[in-house]
Amino acid sequence: MKDNEIPREPSFRESVDLMFNRAAALMNLSPGLEEKVRVCNATYTVRFGVRLRGRIETFVGYRAVHSEHMEPVKGGIRYAPEVNQDEVEALAALMTYKCALVETPFGGSKGGLCIDPRNYEEHELEAITRRFAYELAKRDLIHPSQNVPAPDMGTGEREMAWIADQYARMNTTDINARACVTGKPLNSGGIAGRVEATGRGVQYALREFFRHPEDVKTAGLKGKLDGKRVIVQGLGNVGYHAAKFLSEEDGCKIIGIIERDGALYKEDGLDVESVREWIVKHGGVTGCPEADHIEDGPAMLEAECDILIPAALEGVINMGNADRIKAPLIIEAANGPITFGADEVLRKKGTVIIPDLYANAGGVTVSYFEWVKNLSHIRFGRMQRRNEEAHALLLIEELERLSADRQLGWELSPDFKSRYLRGAGEIELVRSGLDDTMRTAYQSMREVWHARDDVTDLRTAGFIVAIERVAASYRAKGL
Ligand code: NAD
């Protein structure tokens, strides 16, 4: 390379591999095992035709299986025009490390279809999705015990319901058919809290981060989440839920929202609900009366704020803008929003990055709960809820009896009584399980971050924890 040449940024997969290598170099893996953990086991490419609008249109789709140290393998299906093999392999690798870090018993996988879903009618998308699902299912790339997809960019509950139904049609006697995919609507075997799960996980991750004043200080911040100024890129499933919960429940101010067609900025905080409504109706932020429209969306990534949440797509913080990013704390709600090169620049600047393999693991965590629910054929909380309520009532009645008998004059507040008397339903249990997962995983990363002098960032710490778990699993298999 000549002196004045700008180095090419690595591809998404190379970027993930470089992050892996950085962590693996600090570990003591036996020869060959490092390579075994890093490489993507297999990628299946399918080209299929669907008759649409009087002609046959050919689509290209992928399903990559990164690691089968645990099965089923798990990972979303993305619908976007830029989907390619490199991208699905990078995302599949991230799934392996993510599942290991948050202790969901899955290997990593990912799928994608090269399509802009906005260009198709609903019935056309259904025909395309069913055909794609058929192609994958007939090769066991959709299967309750081998490969379980979920939503990702461009897909949601609707697509998952079509996939589940397609699998069930092909496997009419499989009693566990519903466990072939997660992220389904409630009426098709879904679980309460799956749609919000990834955004909710981002909120829980930030809450856990702010429980550690030492870590907050490392980011150059002070105090609690309350009042923090936040910029979000991508107000889709993940970004919307994260922004909504952080503003409604934690007192954060969402000062900036970046979408495909520009950005909105309001110093005293945007109303997330109104912006979302506008985007759903108009397809972008242009014309939204909530705030002035800024044409150059990506430039907003460089604005002053306390917390930056990239929640759209990969590579948005790269060698071209990394040195201008001012946020002291970045939480990667999207997968791979920071390239390897940018990560190095930001680390040197002292920016704290809460990495994707942890930050957006809420989705796969609740998918895990959904899969367990499908296999157990019963809703969480169904057996114990009323029993819990009966126990709580016993205690309340006894307290009230004591107070009356002994003339103590105790009066339990109606709010306490109604809250205490409410047994946990599925949504409460799902949120509790997710919260526990996000706290525990953060602590496991943090322990490595603080215990080792050679580990200076959360990403490397997260990779070390994850790689060690995957390696242990391979070792246990005798590899
Ligand atoms: P989504 O399709 O619901 O939302 C993506 C949003 O980003 C949309 O609002 C879109 O308009 C916006 N966007 C697209 N290109 C943009 C651009 N160039 N600039 C600004 N905004 C842009 O997708 P999602 O499910 O919210 O996924 C977002 C990210 O989160 C992806 O990286 C995905 O892999 C990751 N993720 C999603 C889940 C999940 O459960 N859905 C789980 C883990 C990780």
Short mmCIF file of C-alpha atoms and ligand atoms in Angstrom, two decimals:
data_model
loop_
_atom_site.label_atom_id
_atom_site.label_comp_id
_atom_site.label_asym_id
_atom_site.label_seq_id
_atom_site.Cartn_x
_atom_site.Cartn_y
_atom_site.Cartn_z
CA MET A 1 0.00 0.00 0.00
CA LYS A 2 1.30 3.48 -0.88
CA ASP A 3 1.84 5.99 1.94
CA ASN A 4 -0.99 8.32 0.97
CA GLU A 5 -3.56 5.54 0.41
CA ILE A 6 -6.48 5.38 2.87
CA PRO A 7 -6.76 1.84 4.18
CA ARG A 8 -9.87 -0.03 3.04
CA GLU A 9 -12.26 -0.62 5.93
CA PRO A 10 -12.66 -4.30 6.61
CA SER A 11 -15.96 -5.89 5.63
CA PHE A 12 -18.55 -6.50 8.38
CA ARG A 13 -17.45 -10.13 8.77
CA GLU A 14 -13.78 -9.18 8.81
CA SER A 15 -14.59 -6.52 11.39
CA VAL A 16 -16.26 -9.08 13.68
CA ASP A 17 -13.33 -11.47 13.14
CA LEU A 18 -10.83 -8.73 14.03
CA MET A 19 -12.73 -8.03 17.25
CA PHE A 20 -12.69 -11.76 17.94
CA ASN A 21 -8.95 -11.94 17.25
CA ARG A 22 -8.24 -9.03 19.57
CA ALA A 23 -9.92 -10.92 22.42
CA ALA A 24 -8.58 -14.35 21.48
CA ALA A 25 -5.02 -12.99 21.53
CA LEU A 26 -5.47 -12.38 25.26
CA MET A 27 -6.65 -15.94 25.88
CA ASN A 28 -4.96 -19.26 26.14
CA LEU A 29 -6.85 -21.33 23.62
CA SER A 30 -5.32 -24.58 22.42
CA PRO A 31 -3.91 -24.56 18.87
CA GLY A 32 -6.67 -24.83 16.31
CA LEU A 33 -9.51 -24.23 18.72
CA GLU A 34 -9.41 -20.48 18.14
CA GLU A 35 -9.89 -21.04 14.41
CA LYS A 36 -12.68 -23.57 15.05
CA VAL A 37 -14.61 -21.08 17.18
CA ARG A 38 -14.09 -18.19 14.74
CA VAL A 39 -15.04 -19.72 11.39
CA CYS A 40 -18.56 -19.88 10.02
CA ASN A 41 -19.53 -23.56 9.67
CA ALA A 42 -21.74 -23.25 6.61
CA THR A 43 -23.73 -20.81 4.52
CA TYR A 44 -26.56 -21.88 2.30
CA THR A 45 -27.51 -19.66 -0.62
CA VAL A 46 -30.86 -20.11 -2.26
CA ARG A 47 -32.29 -18.58 -5.42
CA PHE A 48 -35.98 -19.10 -5.92
CA GLY A 49 -38.68 -17.76 -8.17
CA VAL A 50 -42.09 -16.41 -7.23
CA ARG A 51 -44.78 -15.48 -9.76
CA LEU A 52 -45.69 -11.85 -9.07
CA ARG A 53 -47.56 -9.34 -11.19
CA GLY A 54 -47.65 -11.70 -14.18
CA ARG A 55 -43.95 -12.62 -14.24
CA ILE A 56 -41.51 -14.77 -12.33
CA GLU A 57 -39.25 -12.78 -10.04
CA THR A 58 -36.09 -14.41 -8.69
CA PHE A 59 -34.97 -13.79 -5.11
CA VAL A 60 -31.66 -14.52 -3.40
CA GLY A 61 -31.60 -15.59 0.24
CA TYR A 62 -29.08 -16.90 2.74
CA ARG A 63 -28.94 -18.84 5.97
CA ALA A 64 -25.54 -18.96 7.65
CA VAL A 65 -24.76 -21.34 10.51
CA HIS A 66 -21.79 -20.05 12.42
CA SER A 67 -21.47 -22.49 15.28
CA GLU A 68 -23.28 -25.69 16.25
CA HIS A 69 -21.59 -26.17 19.62
CA MET A 70 -25.17 -25.98 20.88
CA GLU A 71 -28.33 -26.74 18.92
CA PRO A 72 -30.65 -25.44 17.78
CA VAL A 73 -28.78 -22.58 16.23
CA LYS A 74 -30.57 -19.26 16.47
CA GLY A 75 -30.64 -15.96 14.65
CA GLY A 76 -32.93 -13.56 12.87
CA ILE A 77 -33.97 -13.29 9.25
CA ARG A 78 -33.35 -9.89 7.69
CA TYR A 79 -35.13 -8.40 4.69
CA ALA A 80 -33.05 -5.67 3.06
CA PRO A 81 -31.75 -4.96 -0.44
CA GLU A 82 -28.09 -4.99 0.71
CA VAL A 83 -28.21 -8.45 2.33
CA ASN A 84 -25.18 -10.51 1.26
CA GLN A 85 -23.18 -13.53 2.37
CA ASP A 86 -20.55 -11.51 4.23
CA GLU A 87 -23.24 -9.72 6.22
CA VAL A 88 -25.20 -12.83 7.25
CA GLU A 89 -21.96 -14.57 8.25
CA ALA A 90 -20.96 -11.60 10.40
CA LEU A 91 -24.40 -11.53 12.00
CA ALA A 92 -24.35 -15.30 12.54
CA ALA A 93 -20.97 -15.04 14.29
CA LEU A 94 -22.31 -12.27 16.52
CA MET A 95 -25.24 -14.54 17.40
CA THR A 96 -22.86 -17.25 18.61
CA TYR A 97 -21.03 -14.85 20.92
CA LYS A 98 -24.25 -13.16 22.04
CA CYS A 99 -25.97 -16.42 22.96
CA ALA A 100 -22.89 -17.53 24.90
CA LEU A 101 -22.63 -14.22 26.74
CA VAL A 102 -26.26 -14.18 27.88
CA GLU A 103 -26.36 -17.94 28.41
CA THR A 104 -29.08 -18.90 25.99
CA PRO A 105 -28.42 -22.50 24.95
CA PHE A 106 -28.03 -21.91 21.22
CA GLY A 107 -25.41 -21.80 18.51
CA GLY A 108 -25.32 -18.81 16.17
CA SER A 109 -27.09 -18.46 12.86
CA LYS A 110 -28.55 -15.71 10.67
CA GLY A 111 -30.54 -15.43 7.50
CA GLY A 112 -31.38 -12.78 5.00
CA LEU A 113 -33.30 -12.11 1.84
CA CYS A 114 -32.24 -9.48 -0.69
CA ILE A 115 -35.46 -7.54 -0.92
CA ASP A 116 -36.84 -4.11 -0.15
CA PRO A 117 -40.09 -5.09 1.56
CA ARG A 118 -41.53 -1.59 0.98
CA ASN A 119 -41.81 -2.41 -2.73
CA TYR A 120 -44.28 -5.27 -2.23
CA GLU A 121 -47.91 -5.72 -1.25
CA GLU A 122 -48.69 -7.78 1.84
CA HIS A 123 -49.95 -10.80 -0.13
CA GLU A 124 -46.80 -10.71 -2.28
CA LEU A 125 -44.57 -10.63 0.80
CA GLU A 126 -46.50 -13.58 2.16
CA ALA A 127 -45.93 -15.61 -1.01
CA ILE A 128 -42.20 -14.70 -1.00
CA THR A 129 -41.78 -15.48 2.72
CA ARG A 130 -43.59 -18.79 2.47
CA ARG A 131 -41.44 -19.84 -0.47
CA PHE A 132 -38.23 -18.78 1.31
CA ALA A 133 -39.36 -20.65 4.44
CA TYR A 134 -40.12 -23.74 2.33
CA GLU A 135 -36.62 -23.66 0.83
CA LEU A 136 -35.00 -23.38 4.26
CA ALA A 137 -37.29 -25.84 6.06
CA LYS A 138 -36.79 -28.61 3.55
CA ARG A 139 -33.07 -28.49 4.37
CA ASP A 140 -33.69 -28.35 8.15
CA LEU A 141 -32.52 -24.74 8.17
CA ILE A 142 -35.81 -24.03 9.91
CA HIS A 143 -36.45 -26.69 12.55
CA PRO A 144 -37.41 -26.58 16.26
CA SER A 145 -34.39 -28.62 17.33
CA GLN A 146 -31.90 -27.50 14.69
CA ASN A 147 -32.39 -23.97 13.46
CA VAL A 148 -34.82 -21.42 14.85
CA PRO A 149 -35.08 -18.03 13.10
CA ALA A 150 -36.49 -14.81 14.57
CA PRO A 151 -37.24 -11.27 13.33
CA ASP A 152 -34.54 -8.82 12.34
CA MET A 153 -34.42 -5.68 10.21
CA GLY A 154 -37.35 -5.62 7.80
CA THR A 155 -39.20 -8.54 9.37
CA GLY A 156 -41.51 -8.83 12.37
CA GLU A 157 -44.36 -10.84 13.89
CA ARG A 158 -46.24 -11.09 10.61
CA GLU A 159 -43.38 -12.77 8.74
CA MET A 160 -42.69 -15.10 11.69
CA ALA A 161 -46.36 -16.21 11.71
CA TRP A 162 -46.13 -17.04 7.98
CA ILE A 163 -42.91 -19.00 8.56
CA ALA A 164 -44.44 -20.92 11.50
CA ASP A 165 -47.50 -21.77 9.46
CA GLN A 166 -45.43 -22.84 6.46
CA TYR A 167 -43.33 -25.14 8.65
CA ALA A 168 -46.47 -26.61 10.28
CA ARG A 169 -47.96 -27.33 6.84
CA MET A 170 -44.81 -29.21 5.89
CA ASN A 171 -44.60 -31.08 9.22
CA THR A 172 -48.19 -31.85 10.09
CA THR A 173 -47.41 -34.33 12.89
CA ASP A 174 -44.68 -32.35 14.63
CA ILE A 175 -46.13 -31.46 18.02
CA ASN A 176 -43.35 -28.91 18.55
CA ALA A 177 -43.80 -27.21 15.19
CA ARG A 178 -44.44 -23.80 16.76
CA ALA A 179 -40.95 -23.82 18.25
CA CYS A 180 -39.49 -23.66 14.71
CA VAL A 181 -39.38 -19.85 14.83
CA THR A 182 -39.68 -17.15 17.49
CA GLY A 183 -41.02 -13.62 17.48
CA LYS A 184 -44.48 -14.88 16.49
CA PRO A 185 -47.67 -13.01 17.39
CA LEU A 186 -49.30 -14.12 20.66
CA ASN A 187 -52.12 -15.87 18.83
CA SER A 188 -49.67 -18.03 16.86
CA GLY A 189 -47.59 -19.23 19.79
CA GLY A 190 -45.68 -16.04 20.57
CA ILE A 191 -44.83 -14.73 24.00
CA ALA A 192 -45.78 -11.51 25.77
CA GLY A 193 -42.94 -9.00 25.60
CA ARG A 194 -41.09 -10.32 22.52
CA VAL A 195 -41.79 -7.31 20.31
CA GLU A 196 -40.40 -4.90 22.89
CA ALA A 197 -37.65 -7.28 24.04
CA THR A 198 -34.58 -5.88 22.28
CA GLY A 199 -35.41 -2.27 23.14
CA ARG A 200 -36.31 -3.33 26.67
CA GLY A 201 -32.96 -5.10 26.89
CA VAL A 202 -31.18 -1.89 25.85
CA GLN A 203 -32.99 -0.10 28.70
CA TYR A 204 -32.03 -2.82 31.21
CA ALA A 205 -28.43 -2.74 29.97
CA LEU A 206 -28.22 1.02 30.54
CA ARG A 207 -29.85 0.70 33.96
CA GLU A 208 -27.25 -1.89 34.93
CA PHE A 209 -24.42 0.28 33.60
CA PHE A 210 -25.65 3.20 35.69
CA ARG A 211 -25.74 0.99 38.81
CA HIS A 212 -21.93 1.09 38.71
CA PRO A 213 -20.70 4.65 39.42
CA GLU A 214 -17.15 3.59 38.59
CA ASP A 215 -18.20 2.62 35.06
CA VAL A 216 -20.28 5.77 34.65
CA LYS A 217 -17.22 7.78 35.64
CA THR A 218 -15.06 5.95 33.09
CA ALA A 219 -17.44 7.27 30.44
CA GLY A 220 -16.97 10.77 31.83
CA LEU A 221 -20.58 10.91 32.99
CA LYS A 222 -22.13 11.48 36.39
CA GLY A 223 -25.24 10.43 38.29
CA LYS A 224 -28.16 8.38 37.13
CA LEU A 225 -29.91 7.79 33.81
CA ASP A 226 -32.46 10.46 34.71
CA GLY A 227 -31.98 13.56 32.57
CA LYS A 228 -29.40 12.05 30.22
CA ARG A 229 -29.52 13.41 26.65
CA VAL A 230 -29.90 10.65 24.12
CA ILE A 231 -29.63 10.43 20.32
CA VAL A 232 -31.14 7.39 18.59
CA GLN A 233 -30.48 6.28 15.03
CA GLY A 234 -33.34 4.20 13.57
CA LEU A 235 -36.78 4.38 15.12
CA GLY A 236 -37.71 0.85 14.10
CA ASN A 237 -38.52 -1.99 16.45
CA VAL A 238 -35.36 -1.75 18.55
CA GLY A 239 -34.79 2.02 18.47
CA TYR A 240 -38.42 2.89 19.10
CA HIS A 241 -38.81 0.65 22.14
CA ALA A 242 -35.46 1.71 23.62
CA ALA A 243 -36.27 5.41 23.15
CA LYS A 244 -39.82 5.00 24.45
CA PHE A 245 -38.85 3.17 27.64
CA LEU A 246 -35.84 5.37 28.37
CA SER A 247 -37.90 8.55 28.02
CA GLU A 248 -41.11 7.32 29.69
CA GLU A 249 -39.59 5.31 32.55
CA ASP A 250 -36.05 6.56 33.18
CA GLY A 251 -36.33 10.29 32.60
CA CYS A 252 -33.98 10.38 29.59
CA LYS A 253 -34.42 13.13 27.02
CA ILE A 254 -34.45 11.90 23.42
CA ILE A 255 -32.90 14.97 21.84
CA GLY A 256 -32.22 13.47 18.41
CA ILE A 257 -33.79 10.86 16.15
CA ILE A 258 -32.05 9.88 12.91
CA GLU A 259 -33.90 8.08 10.15
CA ARG A 260 -33.19 7.18 6.51
CA ASP A 261 -34.43 10.55 5.26
CA GLY A 262 -32.76 12.86 7.77
CA ALA A 263 -33.01 13.68 11.45
CA LEU A 264 -35.02 15.54 14.07
CA TYR A 265 -33.40 17.53 16.87
CA LYS A 266 -35.00 19.09 19.92
CA GLU A 267 -32.91 20.11 22.92
CA ASP A 268 -35.68 19.63 25.49
CA GLY A 269 -36.65 16.22 24.20
CA LEU A 270 -38.75 14.77 21.38
CA ASP A 271 -42.05 13.02 21.91
CA VAL A 272 -41.08 9.52 20.77
CA GLU A 273 -44.66 8.34 20.34
CA SER A 274 -45.59 11.21 17.99
CA VAL A 275 -42.43 10.77 15.92
CA ARG A 276 -43.06 7.06 15.62
CA GLU A 277 -46.66 7.65 14.53
CA TRP A 278 -45.44 10.09 11.91
CA ILE A 279 -42.84 7.64 10.57
CA VAL A 280 -45.34 4.77 10.37
CA LYS A 281 -47.76 7.00 8.46
CA HIS A 282 -45.32 8.85 6.19
CA GLY A 283 -42.37 6.48 5.87
CA GLY A 284 -39.81 8.91 7.30
CA VAL A 285 -39.24 11.94 9.50
CA THR A 286 -39.58 14.52 6.72
CA GLY A 287 -42.32 17.01 7.54
CA CYS A 288 -42.73 15.79 11.13
CA PRO A 289 -43.99 18.83 13.08
CA GLU A 290 -42.27 17.71 16.31
CA ALA A 291 -39.01 19.50 15.42
CA ASP A 292 -37.00 20.99 12.58
CA HIS A 293 -35.92 18.54 9.94
CA ILE A 294 -32.19 18.13 9.40
CA GLU A 295 -31.36 16.76 5.97
CA ASP A 296 -27.96 15.28 6.80
CA GLY A 297 -29.04 12.47 9.13
CA PRO A 298 -25.63 10.80 9.64
CA ALA A 299 -24.15 14.17 10.77
CA MET A 300 -26.42 13.97 13.83
CA LEU A 301 -24.37 10.98 15.01
CA GLU A 302 -21.65 13.54 15.68
CA ALA A 303 -23.81 15.85 17.80
CA GLU A 304 -23.22 16.48 21.51
CA CYS A 305 -25.19 14.11 23.74
CA ASP A 306 -24.65 11.83 26.73
CA ILE A 307 -25.70 8.55 25.14
CA LEU A 308 -25.70 7.60 21.47
CA ILE A 309 -27.86 4.63 20.45
CA PRO A 310 -27.24 3.42 16.90
CA ALA A 311 -30.25 1.15 16.32
CA ALA A 312 -30.45 0.90 12.53
CA LEU A 313 -27.70 -0.81 10.61
CA GLU A 314 -24.04 -1.77 10.60
CA GLY A 315 -20.98 0.32 9.83
CA VAL A 316 -22.53 3.73 10.50
CA ILE A 317 -19.68 4.74 12.78
CA ASN A 318 -16.58 4.15 10.73
CA MET A 319 -13.14 5.58 9.94
CA GLY A 320 -14.88 8.44 8.15
CA ASN A 321 -16.59 9.88 11.24
CA ALA A 322 -15.22 8.11 14.35
CA ASP A 323 -12.94 10.95 15.41
CA ARG A 324 -15.85 13.41 15.29
CA ILE A 325 -18.20 11.36 17.49
CA LYS A 326 -18.73 13.32 20.71
CA ALA A 327 -20.95 10.96 22.72
CA PRO A 328 -18.99 9.65 25.71
CA LEU A 329 -21.19 6.54 25.90
CA ILE A 330 -22.42 4.50 22.92
CA ILE A 331 -24.73 1.54 23.29
CA GLU A 332 -24.86 -0.65 20.20
CA ALA A 333 -28.53 -1.50 19.85
CA ALA A 334 -27.93 -2.44 16.20
CA ASN A 335 -25.55 -5.20 15.21
CA GLY A 336 -22.12 -3.99 14.16
CA PRO A 337 -22.81 -0.23 13.99
CA ILE A 338 -19.14 0.51 14.79
CA THR A 339 -16.45 -0.84 12.46
CA PHE A 340 -13.27 -2.34 13.86
CA GLY A 341 -11.25 0.73 12.84
CA ALA A 342 -13.74 3.13 14.41
CA ASP A 343 -13.77 1.03 17.56
CA GLU A 344 -10.00 1.51 17.87
CA VAL A 345 -10.31 5.28 17.36
CA LEU A 346 -13.11 5.57 19.94
CA ARG A 347 -11.32 3.41 22.50
CA LYS A 348 -8.28 5.64 22.25
CA LYS A 349 -10.52 8.67 22.80
CA GLY A 350 -11.93 7.06 25.95
CA THR A 351 -15.46 6.55 24.61
CA VAL A 352 -17.20 3.75 26.47
CA ILE A 353 -18.98 1.33 24.15
CA ILE A 354 -21.58 -1.11 25.43
CA PRO A 355 -21.15 -3.71 22.70
CA ASP A 356 -23.81 -5.26 20.45
CA LEU A 357 -23.19 -8.82 21.54
CA TYR A 358 -24.50 -7.74 24.93
CA ALA A 359 -26.59 -4.64 24.28
CA ASN A 360 -29.11 -6.11 21.86
CA ALA A 361 -29.27 -9.59 23.39
CA GLY A 362 -32.75 -8.89 24.79
CA GLY A 363 -34.27 -10.18 21.57
CA VAL A 364 -32.65 -13.59 21.65
CA THR A 365 -33.21 -13.86 25.40
CA VAL A 366 -36.97 -13.48 25.08
CA SER A 367 -36.89 -15.67 21.96
CA TYR A 368 -35.36 -18.31 24.20
CA PHE A 369 -38.30 -17.93 26.61
CA GLU A 370 -40.71 -18.21 23.68
CA TRP A 371 -39.02 -21.38 22.43
CA VAL A 372 -39.22 -22.91 25.93
CA LYS A 373 -42.90 -21.90 26.12
CA ASN A 374 -43.59 -23.58 22.77
CA LEU A 375 -41.84 -26.78 23.82
CA SER A 376 -43.61 -26.87 27.19
CA HIS A 377 -46.98 -26.03 25.60
CA ILE A 378 -48.01 -23.80 28.48
CA ARG A 379 -48.02 -20.09 29.13
CA PHE A 380 -45.58 -18.80 31.77
CA GLY A 381 -47.33 -18.08 35.05
CA ARG A 382 -50.44 -20.13 34.27
CA MET A 383 -49.89 -22.63 37.08
CA GLN A 384 -48.67 -20.34 39.84
CA ARG A 385 -50.30 -16.94 39.37
CA ARG A 386 -53.52 -17.48 41.37
CA ASN A 387 -51.66 -19.49 43.98
CA GLU A 388 -49.27 -16.56 44.50
CA GLU A 389 -52.24 -14.22 44.79
CA ALA A 390 -53.91 -16.49 47.36
CA HIS A 391 -50.75 -16.49 49.47
CA ALA A 392 -50.47 -12.72 49.29
CA LEU A 393 -54.12 -12.40 50.32
CA LEU A 394 -53.54 -14.64 53.35
CA LEU A 395 -50.81 -12.31 54.57
CA ILE A 396 -52.84 -9.15 53.97
CA GLU A 397 -55.90 -10.57 55.74
CA GLU A 398 -53.78 -11.65 58.70
CA LEU A 399 -52.18 -8.20 58.99
CA GLU A 400 -55.60 -6.54 58.84
CA ARG A 401 -56.98 -8.97 61.45
CA LEU A 402 -54.04 -8.28 63.79
CA SER A 403 -54.44 -4.57 63.34
CA ALA A 404 -58.17 -4.74 64.12
CA ASP A 405 -57.83 -7.21 67.06
CA ARG A 406 -55.10 -5.22 68.76
CA GLN A 407 -56.44 -1.85 67.73
CA LEU A 408 -53.14 -0.93 66.08
CA GLY A 409 -54.74 1.33 63.50
CA TRP A 410 -52.56 0.03 60.64
CA GLU A 411 -53.92 0.72 57.24
CA LEU A 412 -52.33 -0.72 54.13
CA SER A 413 -52.40 1.70 51.24
CA PRO A 414 -54.76 0.62 48.43
CA ASP A 415 -51.88 0.95 45.95
CA PHE A 416 -49.66 -1.38 47.98
CA LYS A 417 -52.51 -3.86 48.37
CA SER A 418 -53.39 -4.00 44.70
CA ARG A 419 -49.73 -4.36 43.68
CA TYR A 420 -48.93 -6.94 46.33
CA LEU A 421 -52.03 -8.95 45.50
CA ARG A 422 -51.23 -9.22 41.81
CA GLY A 423 -49.57 -12.52 40.88
CA ALA A 424 -47.02 -12.46 38.09
CA GLY A 425 -48.40 -13.07 34.61
CA GLU A 426 -46.35 -13.87 31.53
CA ILE A 427 -45.24 -10.31 30.80
CA GLU A 428 -43.97 -9.76 34.36
CA LEU A 429 -42.09 -13.06 34.28
CA VAL A 430 -40.58 -12.34 30.87
CA ARG A 431 -39.39 -8.91 31.97
CA SER A 432 -38.00 -10.35 35.19
CA GLY A 433 -36.10 -13.05 33.27
CA LEU A 434 -34.79 -10.48 30.81
CA ASP A 435 -33.71 -8.09 33.55
CA ASP A 436 -31.90 -10.88 35.35
CA THR A 437 -30.17 -11.93 32.12
CA MET A 438 -29.01 -8.41 31.29
CA ARG A 439 -27.70 -7.79 34.81
CA THR A 440 -25.86 -11.11 35.03
CA ALA A 441 -24.29 -10.81 31.59
CA TYR A 442 -23.12 -7.24 32.28
CA GLN A 443 -21.53 -8.37 35.51
CA SER A 444 -19.69 -11.22 33.80
CA MET A 445 -18.25 -8.77 31.22
CA ARG A 446 -17.48 -6.18 33.82
CA GLU A 447 -15.59 -8.62 35.98
CA VAL A 448 -13.14 -9.30 33.12
CA TRP A 449 -12.97 -5.59 32.22
CA HIS A 450 -11.96 -4.60 35.74
CA ALA A 451 -9.93 -7.64 36.76
CA ARG A 452 -7.47 -7.64 33.85
CA ASP A 453 -5.04 -4.86 33.02
CA ASP A 454 -4.82 -6.03 29.43
CA VAL A 455 -8.59 -5.67 28.90
CA THR A 456 -9.51 -2.03 28.50
CA ASP A 457 -13.00 -2.19 27.03
CA LEU A 458 -16.31 -3.95 27.44
CA ARG A 459 -16.31 -5.43 23.94
CA THR A 460 -13.07 -7.31 24.43
CA ALA A 461 -14.31 -8.41 27.85
CA GLY A 462 -17.58 -9.63 26.35
CA PHE A 463 -15.78 -11.55 23.61
CA ILE A 464 -13.48 -13.18 26.17
CA VAL A 465 -16.43 -14.39 28.27
CA ALA A 466 -18.27 -15.65 25.17
CA ILE A 467 -15.29 -17.32 23.50
CA GLU A 468 -14.36 -19.08 26.73
CA ARG A 469 -17.88 -20.51 27.00
CA VAL A 470 -18.00 -21.67 23.38
CA ALA A 471 -14.50 -23.15 23.70
CA ALA A 472 -15.51 -24.97 26.89
CA SER A 473 -18.45 -26.44 25.05
CA TYR A 474 -16.22 -27.69 22.20
CA ARG A 475 -13.72 -29.08 24.72
CA ALA A 476 -16.53 -30.95 26.49
CA LYS A 477 -17.39 -32.55 23.15
CA GLY A 478 -13.80 -33.76 22.91
CA LEU A 479 -12.62 -31.35 20.23
P1 NAD B 1 -36.42 -2.34 11.86
O1 NAD B 1 -36.49 -2.67 10.41
O2 NAD B 1 -37.62 -2.51 12.70
O3 NAD B 1 -35.91 -0.85 12.08
C1 NAD B 1 -34.79 -0.30 11.46
C2 NAD B 1 -34.99 1.21 11.46
O4 NAD B 1 -33.80 1.83 10.98
C3 NAD B 1 -36.13 1.66 10.55
O5 NAD B 1 -36.90 2.63 11.21
C4 NAD B 1 -35.41 2.22 9.34
O6 NAD B 1 -36.15 3.21 8.68
C5 NAD B 1 -34.16 2.78 10.00
N1 NAD B 1 -33.05 2.93 9.05
C6 NAD B 1 -32.73 2.13 8.01
N2 NAD B 1 -31.67 2.62 7.36
C7 NAD B 1 -31.31 3.74 8.01
C8 NAD B 1 -30.31 4.71 7.82
N3 NAD B 1 -29.45 4.61 6.82
N4 NAD B 1 -30.23 5.75 8.68
C9 NAD B 1 -31.11 5.86 9.70
N5 NAD B 1 -32.09 4.98 9.93
C10 NAD B 1 -32.20 3.95 9.08
O7 NAD B 1 -35.18 -3.20 12.41
P2 NAD B 1 -34.88 -3.61 13.91
O8 NAD B 1 -35.46 -4.96 14.12
O9 NAD B 1 -35.21 -2.50 14.81
O10 NAD B 1 -33.30 -3.82 13.82
C11 NAD B 1 -32.39 -2.74 13.93
C12 NAD B 1 -31.03 -3.27 14.31
O11 NAD B 1 -31.13 -4.01 15.53
C13 NAD B 1 -30.39 -4.23 13.30
O12 NAD B 1 -29.00 -4.06 13.32
C14 NAD B 1 -30.73 -5.59 13.86
O13 NAD B 1 -29.83 -6.60 13.44
C15 NAD B 1 -30.61 -5.31 15.34
N6 NAD B 1 -31.32 -6.26 16.20
C16 NAD B 1 -32.67 -6.44 16.09
C17 NAD B 1 -33.31 -7.33 16.93
C18 NAD B 1 -34.81 -7.53 16.93
O14 NAD B 1 -35.31 -8.21 17.83
N7 NAD B 1 -35.54 -6.95 16.02
C19 NAD B 1 -32.56 -8.07 17.86
C20 NAD B 1 -31.19 -7.86 17.96
C21 NAD B 1 -30.59 -6.94 17.12
#
